[in-house]
PDB file of C-alpha atoms in Angstrom:
ATOM      1  CA  GLN A   1      -8.606  16.562  -4.314  1.00  0.00           C
ATOM      2  CA  VAL A   2      -5.670  14.603  -2.911  1.00  0.00           C
ATOM      3  CA  THR A   3      -2.684  14.108  -5.193  1.00  0.00           C
ATOM      4  CA  LEU A   4       0.853  12.852  -4.628  1.00  0.00           C
ATOM      5  CA  LYS A   5       3.755  12.865  -7.046  1.00  0.00           C
ATOM      6  CA  GLU A   6       7.174  11.300  -6.675  1.00  0.00           C
ATOM      7  CA  SER A   7      10.295  12.780  -8.221  1.00  0.00           C
ATOM      8  CA  GLY A   8      13.944  11.840  -8.295  1.00  0.00           C
ATOM      9  CA  PRO A   9      16.641  10.242 -10.409  1.00  0.00           C
ATOM     10  CA  ALA A  10      15.690   7.448 -12.765  1.00  0.00           C
ATOM     11  CA  LEU A  11      19.159   5.932 -12.616  1.00  0.00           C
ATOM     12  CA  VAL A  12      21.597   5.611  -9.736  1.00  0.00           C
ATOM     13  CA  LYS A  13      24.871   3.732  -9.490  1.00  0.00           C
ATOM     14  CA  PRO A  14      25.545   0.994  -6.962  1.00  0.00           C
ATOM     15  CA  THR A  15      26.671   2.355  -3.573  1.00  0.00           C
ATOM     16  CA  GLN A  16      25.172   5.783  -4.297  1.00  0.00           C
ATOM     17  CA  THR A  17      22.468   7.428  -2.199  1.00  0.00           C
ATOM     18  CA  LEU A  18      18.962   7.768  -3.610  1.00  0.00           C
ATOM     19  CA  THR A  19      16.910  10.832  -2.725  1.00  0.00           C
ATOM     20  CA  LEU A  20      13.231  10.897  -3.651  1.00  0.00           C
ATOM     21  CA  THR A  21      10.757  13.716  -3.077  1.00  0.00           C
ATOM     22  CA  CYS A  22       7.018  13.324  -2.700  1.00  0.00           C
ATOM     23  CA  SER A  23       5.084  16.506  -3.455  1.00  0.00           C
ATOM     24  CA  PHE A  24       1.472  16.384  -2.384  1.00  0.00           C
ATOM     25  CA  SER A  25      -1.668  18.505  -2.332  1.00  0.00           C
ATOM     26  CA  GLY A  26      -5.147  18.269  -0.907  1.00  0.00           C
ATOM     27  CA  PHE A  27      -4.003  17.615   2.650  1.00  0.00           C
ATOM     28  CA  SER A  28      -1.423  18.849   5.142  1.00  0.00           C
ATOM     29  CA  LEU A  29       1.158  16.877   7.078  1.00  0.00           C
ATOM     30  CA  SER A  30       0.726  19.350   9.906  1.00  0.00           C
ATOM     31  CA  THR A  31      -2.832  18.141  10.479  1.00  0.00           C
ATOM     32  CA  THR A  32      -3.180  15.827  13.457  1.00  0.00           C
ATOM     33  CA  GLY A  33      -3.240  12.171  12.473  1.00  0.00           C
ATOM     34  CA  VAL A  34      -2.002  12.488   8.901  1.00  0.00           C
ATOM     35  CA  ARG A  35       0.523   9.867   7.829  1.00  0.00           C
ATOM     36  CA  VAL A  36       2.530   9.330   4.645  1.00  0.00           C
ATOM     37  CA  SER A  37       4.418   6.182   3.709  1.00  0.00           C
ATOM     38  CA  TRP A  38       6.862   5.063   1.041  1.00  0.00           C
ATOM     39  CA  LEU A  39       6.535   1.731  -0.716  1.00  0.00           C
ATOM     40  CA  ARG A  40       8.316   0.110  -3.623  1.00  0.00           C
ATOM     41  CA  GLN A  41       7.396  -2.540  -6.129  1.00  0.00           C
ATOM     42  CA  THR A  42       9.304  -4.669  -8.606  1.00  0.00           C
ATOM     43  CA  PRO A  43       7.553  -6.033 -11.728  1.00  0.00           C
ATOM     44  CA  GLY A  44       5.299  -8.976 -10.976  1.00  0.00           C
ATOM     45  CA  LYS A  45       5.708  -8.598  -7.227  1.00  0.00           C
ATOM     46  CA  ALA A  46       3.602  -7.165  -4.448  1.00  0.00           C
ATOM     47  CA  PRO A  47       4.294  -3.707  -3.054  1.00  0.00           C
ATOM     48  CA  GLU A  48       6.749  -3.575  -0.162  1.00  0.00           C
ATOM     49  CA  TRP A  49       6.332  -1.022   2.617  1.00  0.00           C
ATOM     50  CA  LEU A  50       9.513   0.925   3.436  1.00  0.00           C
ATOM     51  CA  ALA A  51       8.881   3.837   5.763  1.00  0.00           C
ATOM     52  CA  ARG A  52       6.243   6.062   7.334  1.00  0.00           C
ATOM     53  CA  ILE A  53       6.267   9.602   8.668  1.00  0.00           C
ATOM     54  CA  ASP A  54       3.505  11.085  10.797  1.00  0.00           C
ATOM     55  CA  TRP A  55       2.155  14.594  11.338  1.00  0.00           C
ATOM     56  CA  ASP A  56       4.056  14.817  14.633  1.00  0.00           C
ATOM     57  CA  GLY A  57       7.371  13.794  13.071  1.00  0.00           C
ATOM     58  CA  GLU A  58       7.336  10.217  14.346  1.00  0.00           C
ATOM     59  CA  ARG A  59       8.957   7.815  11.892  1.00  0.00           C
ATOM     60  CA  PHE A  60       8.810   4.092  11.302  1.00  0.00           C
ATOM     61  CA  TYR A  61      11.083   2.023   9.079  1.00  0.00           C
ATOM     62  CA  ARG A  62      11.191  -1.453   7.661  1.00  0.00           C
ATOM     63  CA  THR A  63      13.503  -3.256  10.050  1.00  0.00           C
ATOM     64  CA  SER A  64      15.638  -4.892   7.357  1.00  0.00           C
ATOM     65  CA  LEU A  65      16.319  -1.502   5.735  1.00  0.00           C
ATOM     66  CA  LYS A  66      16.365   0.679   8.815  1.00  0.00           C
ATOM     67  CA  THR A  67      20.072   1.470   8.665  1.00  0.00           C
ATOM     68  CA  ARG A  68      19.737   2.697   5.060  1.00  0.00           C
ATOM     69  CA  LEU A  69      16.493   4.694   5.165  1.00  0.00           C
ATOM     70  CA  THR A  70      15.661   8.189   6.321  1.00  0.00           C
ATOM     71  CA  THR A  71      12.410  10.030   5.780  1.00  0.00           C
ATOM     72  CA  SER A  72      11.673  13.664   6.567  1.00  0.00           C
ATOM     73  CA  LYS A  73       8.971  16.226   5.919  1.00  0.00           C
ATOM     74  CA  ASP A  74       8.774  19.872   4.947  1.00  0.00           C
ATOM     75  CA  THR A  75       5.263  20.977   5.830  1.00  0.00           C
ATOM     76  CA  SER A  76       5.812  24.466   4.396  1.00  0.00           C
ATOM     77  CA  LYS A  77       6.408  22.903   0.982  1.00  0.00           C
ATOM     78  CA  ASP A  78       3.966  19.987   1.357  1.00  0.00           C
ATOM     79  CA  GLN A  79       6.768  17.538   0.670  1.00  0.00           C
ATOM     80  CA  VAL A  80       8.168  14.331   2.101  1.00  0.00           C
ATOM     81  CA  VAL A  81      11.676  13.124   1.302  1.00  0.00           C
ATOM     82  CA  LEU A  82      13.060   9.595   1.347  1.00  0.00           C
ATOM     83  CA  THR A  83      16.762   8.840   1.251  1.00  0.00           C
ATOM     84  CA  MET A  84      18.182   5.368   0.812  1.00  0.00           C
ATOM     85  CA  THR A  85      21.923   4.854   1.105  1.00  0.00           C
ATOM     86  CA  ASP A  86      24.219   2.253  -0.418  1.00  0.00           C
ATOM     87  CA  MET A  87      21.938   1.457  -3.350  1.00  0.00           C
ATOM     88  CA  ASP A  88      22.175  -2.002  -4.889  1.00  0.00           C
ATOM     89  CA  PRO A  89      20.748  -3.457  -8.140  1.00  0.00           C
ATOM     90  CA  GLY A  90      18.270  -5.321  -5.929  1.00  0.00           C
ATOM     91  CA  ASP A  91      16.763  -1.941  -5.010  1.00  0.00           C
ATOM     92  CA  THR A  92      15.612  -1.409  -8.588  1.00  0.00           C
ATOM     93  CA  GLY A  93      11.876  -0.842  -8.735  1.00  0.00           C
ATOM     94  CA  THR A  94       9.040   1.653  -8.755  1.00  0.00           C
ATOM     95  CA  TYR A  95       8.862   3.780  -5.625  1.00  0.00           C
ATOM     96  CA  PHE A  96       5.502   5.110  -4.447  1.00  0.00           C
ATOM     97  CA  CYS A  97       4.500   7.625  -1.845  1.00  0.00           C
ATOM     98  CA  VAL A  98       1.066   7.135  -0.355  1.00  0.00           C
ATOM     99  CA  ARG A  99      -1.267   8.793   2.077  1.00  0.00           C
ATOM    100  CA  HIS A 100      -2.745   6.709   4.864  1.00  0.00           C
ATOM    101  CA  GLY A 101      -6.493   6.416   5.028  1.00  0.00           C
ATOM    102  CA  ILE A 102      -8.660   8.621   7.181  1.00  0.00           C
ATOM    103  CA  LEU A 103     -12.233   7.809   8.189  1.00  0.00           C
ATOM    104  CA  GLY A 104     -13.870  10.472  10.280  1.00  0.00           C
ATOM    105  CA  SER A 105     -11.607  10.912  13.273  1.00  0.00           C
ATOM    106  CA  THR A 106      -9.925   7.541  12.779  1.00  0.00           C
ATOM    107  CA  ARG A 107      -6.489   7.387  11.219  1.00  0.00           C
ATOM    108  CA  GLY A 108      -5.695   4.088   9.573  1.00  0.00           C
ATOM    109  CA  ASN A 109      -2.816   2.282   7.997  1.00  0.00           C
ATOM    110  CA  TRP A 110      -4.481   1.433   4.746  1.00  0.00           C
ATOM    111  CA  PHE A 111      -3.372   3.475   1.745  1.00  0.00           C
ATOM    112  CA  ASP A 112      -6.128   5.478   0.134  1.00  0.00           C
ATOM    113  CA  HIS A 113      -4.144   7.712  -2.198  1.00  0.00           C
ATOM    114  CA  TRP A 114      -1.073   6.725  -4.200  1.00  0.00           C
ATOM    115  CA  GLY A 115       1.315   8.642  -6.380  1.00  0.00           C
ATOM    116  CA  GLN A 116       1.912   7.309  -9.875  1.00  0.00           C
ATOM    117  CA  GLY A 117       5.317   6.065  -8.778  1.00  0.00           C
ATOM    118  CA  THR A 118       8.814   6.716 -10.047  1.00  0.00           C
ATOM    119  CA  LEU A 119      10.972   3.998 -11.572  1.00  0.00           C
ATOM    120  CA  VAL A 120      14.465   3.814 -10.128  1.00  0.00           C
ATOM    121  CA  THR A 121      17.080   1.642 -11.780  1.00  0.00           C
ATOM    122  CA  VAL A 122      20.325   0.807  -9.993  1.00  0.00           C
ATOM    123  CA  SER A 123      23.064   0.023 -12.462  1.00  0.00           C
ATOM    124  CA  SER A 124      26.650   0.949 -13.146  1.00  0.00           C
TER     125      SER A 124
ATOM    126  CA  ASP B   1       6.421  -9.765  10.387  1.00  0.00           C
ATOM    127  CA  ILE B   2       2.893 -10.855   9.469  1.00  0.00           C
ATOM    128  CA  VAL B   3       3.006 -12.993   6.332  1.00  0.00           C
ATOM    129  CA  MET B   4       0.063 -12.751   3.949  1.00  0.00           C
ATOM    130  CA  PHE B   5      -0.815 -15.548   1.543  1.00  0.00           C
ATOM    131  CA  GLN B   6      -3.370 -15.344  -1.249  1.00  0.00           C
ATOM    132  CA  SER B   7      -5.073 -18.062  -3.236  1.00  0.00           C
ATOM    133  CA  PRO B   8      -5.340 -18.716  -6.059  1.00  0.00           C
ATOM    134  CA  ASP B   9      -2.392 -17.102  -7.844  1.00  0.00           C
ATOM    135  CA  SER B  10      -4.591 -16.617 -10.909  1.00  0.00           C
ATOM    136  CA  LEU B  11      -8.256 -16.892 -11.658  1.00  0.00           C
ATOM    137  CA  ALA B  12     -10.149 -16.989 -14.948  1.00  0.00           C
ATOM    138  CA  VAL B  13     -13.870 -16.247 -14.941  1.00  0.00           C
ATOM    139  CA  SER B  14     -16.487 -15.407 -17.522  1.00  0.00           C
ATOM    140  CA  LEU B  15     -18.184 -12.033 -17.681  1.00  0.00           C
ATOM    141  CA  GLY B  16     -21.063 -11.890 -15.230  1.00  0.00           C
ATOM    142  CA  GLU B  17     -19.739 -14.729 -13.096  1.00  0.00           C
ATOM    143  CA  ARG B  18     -18.613 -14.538  -9.463  1.00  0.00           C
ATOM    144  CA  ALA B  19     -14.938 -14.277  -8.545  1.00  0.00           C
ATOM    145  CA  THR B  20     -13.596 -15.167  -5.115  1.00  0.00           C
ATOM    146  CA  ILE B  21     -10.080 -14.456  -3.855  1.00  0.00           C
ATOM    147  CA  ASN B  22      -8.799 -15.701  -0.513  1.00  0.00           C
ATOM    148  CA  CYS B  23      -6.237 -14.195   1.823  1.00  0.00           C
ATOM    149  CA  LYS B  24      -4.725 -15.724   4.938  1.00  0.00           C
ATOM    150  CA  SER B  25      -2.528 -14.013   7.509  1.00  0.00           C
ATOM    151  CA  SER B  26       0.143 -15.755   9.616  1.00  0.00           C
ATOM    152  CA  GLN B  27      -1.344 -14.231  12.760  1.00  0.00           C
ATOM    153  CA  THR B  28      -4.575 -12.563  13.660  1.00  0.00           C
ATOM    154  CA  VAL B  29      -5.234  -9.040  12.424  1.00  0.00           C
ATOM    155  CA  LEU B  30      -8.319  -8.702  14.625  1.00  0.00           C
ATOM    156  CA  ASP B  31      -8.082  -5.958  17.232  1.00  0.00           C
ATOM    157  CA  GLY B  32      -9.900  -7.312  20.262  1.00  0.00           C
ATOM    158  CA  LEU B  33     -10.453  -3.821  21.659  1.00  0.00           C
ATOM    159  CA  ASN B  34     -12.522  -2.482  18.776  1.00  0.00           C
ATOM    160  CA  ASN B  35     -13.424  -5.755  17.038  1.00  0.00           C
ATOM    161  CA  GLN B  36     -12.001  -4.495  13.756  1.00  0.00           C
ATOM    162  CA  ASN B  37     -10.033  -6.626  11.320  1.00  0.00           C
ATOM    163  CA  TYR B  38      -7.095  -4.683   9.934  1.00  0.00           C
ATOM    164  CA  LEU B  39      -7.199  -6.047   6.399  1.00  0.00           C
ATOM    165  CA  ALA B  40      -7.353  -4.103   3.134  1.00  0.00           C
ATOM    166  CA  TRP B  41      -7.804  -5.071  -0.499  1.00  0.00           C
ATOM    167  CA  TYR B  42      -6.405  -3.325  -3.571  1.00  0.00           C
ATOM    168  CA  ARG B  43      -6.475  -3.881  -7.274  1.00  0.00           C
ATOM    169  CA  GLN B  44      -3.764  -2.892  -9.691  1.00  0.00           C
ATOM    170  CA  LYS B  45      -4.092  -2.500 -13.425  1.00  0.00           C
ATOM    171  CA  PRO B  46      -1.014  -2.496 -15.678  1.00  0.00           C
ATOM    172  CA  GLY B  47       0.997   0.690 -15.475  1.00  0.00           C
ATOM    173  CA  GLN B  48      -1.070   2.059 -12.588  1.00  0.00           C
ATOM    174  CA  PRO B  49      -0.568   2.215  -8.835  1.00  0.00           C
ATOM    175  CA  PRO B  50      -2.735  -0.009  -6.655  1.00  0.00           C
ATOM    176  CA  GLN B  51      -6.243   1.267  -5.981  1.00  0.00           C
ATOM    177  CA  LEU B  52      -7.830   0.830  -2.556  1.00  0.00           C
ATOM    178  CA  LEU B  53     -11.041  -1.220  -2.633  1.00  0.00           C
ATOM    179  CA  ILE B  54     -11.734  -2.361   0.938  1.00  0.00           C
ATOM    180  CA  PHE B  55     -10.348  -1.628   4.415  1.00  0.00           C
ATOM    181  CA  TRP B  56     -11.192  -3.025   7.849  1.00  0.00           C
ATOM    182  CA  ALA B  57     -11.909  -6.256   5.945  1.00  0.00           C
ATOM    183  CA  SER B  58     -15.358  -5.203   4.750  1.00  0.00           C
ATOM    184  CA  THR B  59     -15.606  -1.394   4.527  1.00  0.00           C
ATOM    185  CA  ARG B  60     -15.857  -0.329   0.924  1.00  0.00           C
ATOM    186  CA  GLU B  61     -13.797   2.690  -0.131  1.00  0.00           C
ATOM    187  CA  SER B  62     -15.813   5.586  -1.529  1.00  0.00           C
ATOM    188  CA  GLY B  63     -16.688   5.028  -5.178  1.00  0.00           C
ATOM    189  CA  VAL B  64     -16.134   1.264  -5.162  1.00  0.00           C
ATOM    190  CA  PRO B  65     -19.188  -0.540  -6.612  1.00  0.00           C
ATOM    191  CA  ASP B  66     -21.207  -2.714  -4.260  1.00  0.00           C
ATOM    192  CA  ARG B  67     -20.611  -5.792  -6.402  1.00  0.00           C
ATOM    193  CA  ILE B  68     -17.166  -5.809  -4.752  1.00  0.00           C
ATOM    194  CA  SER B  69     -17.249  -6.957  -1.138  1.00  0.00           C
ATOM    195  CA  GLY B  70     -14.923  -8.183   1.574  1.00  0.00           C
ATOM    196  CA  SER B  71     -15.501 -10.613   4.404  1.00  0.00           C
ATOM    197  CA  GLY B  72     -13.693 -12.675   6.992  1.00  0.00           C
ATOM    198  CA  SER B  73     -12.165 -12.315  10.429  1.00  0.00           C
ATOM    199  CA  GLY B  74      -9.058 -13.190  12.385  1.00  0.00           C
ATOM    200  CA  THR B  75      -6.734 -14.788   9.864  1.00  0.00           C
ATOM    201  CA  ASP B  76      -8.992 -15.733   6.933  1.00  0.00           C
ATOM    202  CA  PHE B  77     -10.465 -13.250   4.504  1.00  0.00           C
ATOM    203  CA  THR B  78     -12.242 -13.199   1.150  1.00  0.00           C
ATOM    204  CA  LEU B  79     -12.736 -10.657  -1.613  1.00  0.00           C
ATOM    205  CA  THR B  80     -15.789 -11.322  -3.745  1.00  0.00           C
ATOM    206  CA  ILE B  81     -16.742  -9.753  -7.039  1.00  0.00           C
ATOM    207  CA  SER B  82     -20.361 -10.803  -7.512  1.00  0.00           C
ATOM    208  CA  THR B  83     -20.625 -10.184 -11.265  1.00  0.00           C
ATOM    209  CA  VAL B  84     -17.288  -9.755 -12.994  1.00  0.00           C
ATOM    210  CA  GLN B  85     -17.006  -7.051 -15.600  1.00  0.00           C
ATOM    211  CA  ALA B  86     -14.259  -6.410 -18.150  1.00  0.00           C
ATOM    212  CA  GLU B  87     -12.914  -3.530 -16.039  1.00  0.00           C
ATOM    213  CA  ASP B  88     -12.168  -5.966 -13.197  1.00  0.00           C
ATOM    214  CA  VAL B  89      -9.215  -7.522 -15.041  1.00  0.00           C
ATOM    215  CA  ALA B  90      -6.310  -6.698 -12.727  1.00  0.00           C
ATOM    216  CA  VAL B  91      -4.053  -8.076 -10.028  1.00  0.00           C
ATOM    217  CA  TYR B  92      -5.627  -8.055  -6.572  1.00  0.00           C
ATOM    218  CA  TYR B  93      -3.662  -7.727  -3.329  1.00  0.00           C
ATOM    219  CA  CYS B  94      -4.584  -8.058   0.315  1.00  0.00           C
ATOM    220  CA  GLN B  95      -2.660  -6.035   2.897  1.00  0.00           C
ATOM    221  CA  GLN B  96      -2.624  -6.171   6.676  1.00  0.00           C
ATOM    222  CA  HIS B  97      -2.731  -2.732   8.266  1.00  0.00           C
ATOM    223  CA  TYR B  98      -2.469  -4.113  11.793  1.00  0.00           C
ATOM    224  CA  SER B  99       1.229  -3.568  12.466  1.00  0.00           C
ATOM    225  CA  THR B 100       4.465  -2.481  10.838  1.00  0.00           C
ATOM    226  CA  PRO B 101       5.843  -3.604   8.534  1.00  0.00           C
ATOM    227  CA  TYR B 102       2.569  -3.450   6.630  1.00  0.00           C
ATOM    228  CA  THR B 103       2.638  -6.508   4.386  1.00  0.00           C
ATOM    229  CA  PHE B 104       0.871  -7.633   1.236  1.00  0.00           C
ATOM    230  CA  GLY B 105      -0.135 -10.948  -0.215  1.00  0.00           C
ATOM    231  CA  GLN B 106       1.652 -12.069  -3.358  1.00  0.00           C
ATOM    232  CA  GLY B 107      -1.268 -11.090  -5.584  1.00  0.00           C
ATOM    233  CA  THR B 108      -4.020 -12.816  -7.555  1.00  0.00           C
ATOM    234  CA  LYS B 109      -4.364 -12.167 -11.266  1.00  0.00           C
ATOM    235  CA  LEU B 110      -7.972 -12.020 -12.436  1.00  0.00           C
ATOM    236  CA  GLU B 111      -8.553 -12.750 -16.103  1.00  0.00           C
ATOM    237  CA  ILE B 112     -11.657 -12.968 -18.237  1.00  0.00           C
TER     238      ILE B 112
END
């Protein structure tokens, strides 16, 4: 059974750095083809993709946020970490980690398993 | 970035009726090499994360009932719920999984 769970601070101040951890089970990020992404969502809006990390360490970032985002993995702990610098009230939202879909030997970029999300509020 | 647009923004149907949600992408999400359309559908109920329903435009995720189906190709796609049930009340999103940044439509709220 695949599960993902996000953890981190519920409240951060403007200009601070946010660090979120995704702890997962039921799969390994050392397995060829496995991918994990981070997304965020504000109330009433669609999810917004932020970053992706692959089994081989390759990373992809949303262009508009690239200078502020870093994602890394710790395969021994089955965890992925997202850091976002220079937080702003506009970054307030629920942050999700997700696993990319797998069908047979095909690795896709749809999201078949989601964490419950963690609400992050940016306020002084 | 590929922009996704859904219509309508909201939809009210009676139990047992058909619901149809449309999604249009600003550029094709059809891969000419494998003839697959890189389009997914999700539904999200209040307080829950989105749930995957469909990927590759028409492939149903495991456990999704067959009254939910996806169709379309290129830039125009449709999600159909053949007989709406109370559990289908949710917001529905399309997502292109063709290229980064992966992008979603603005959502369609389905009400009974």
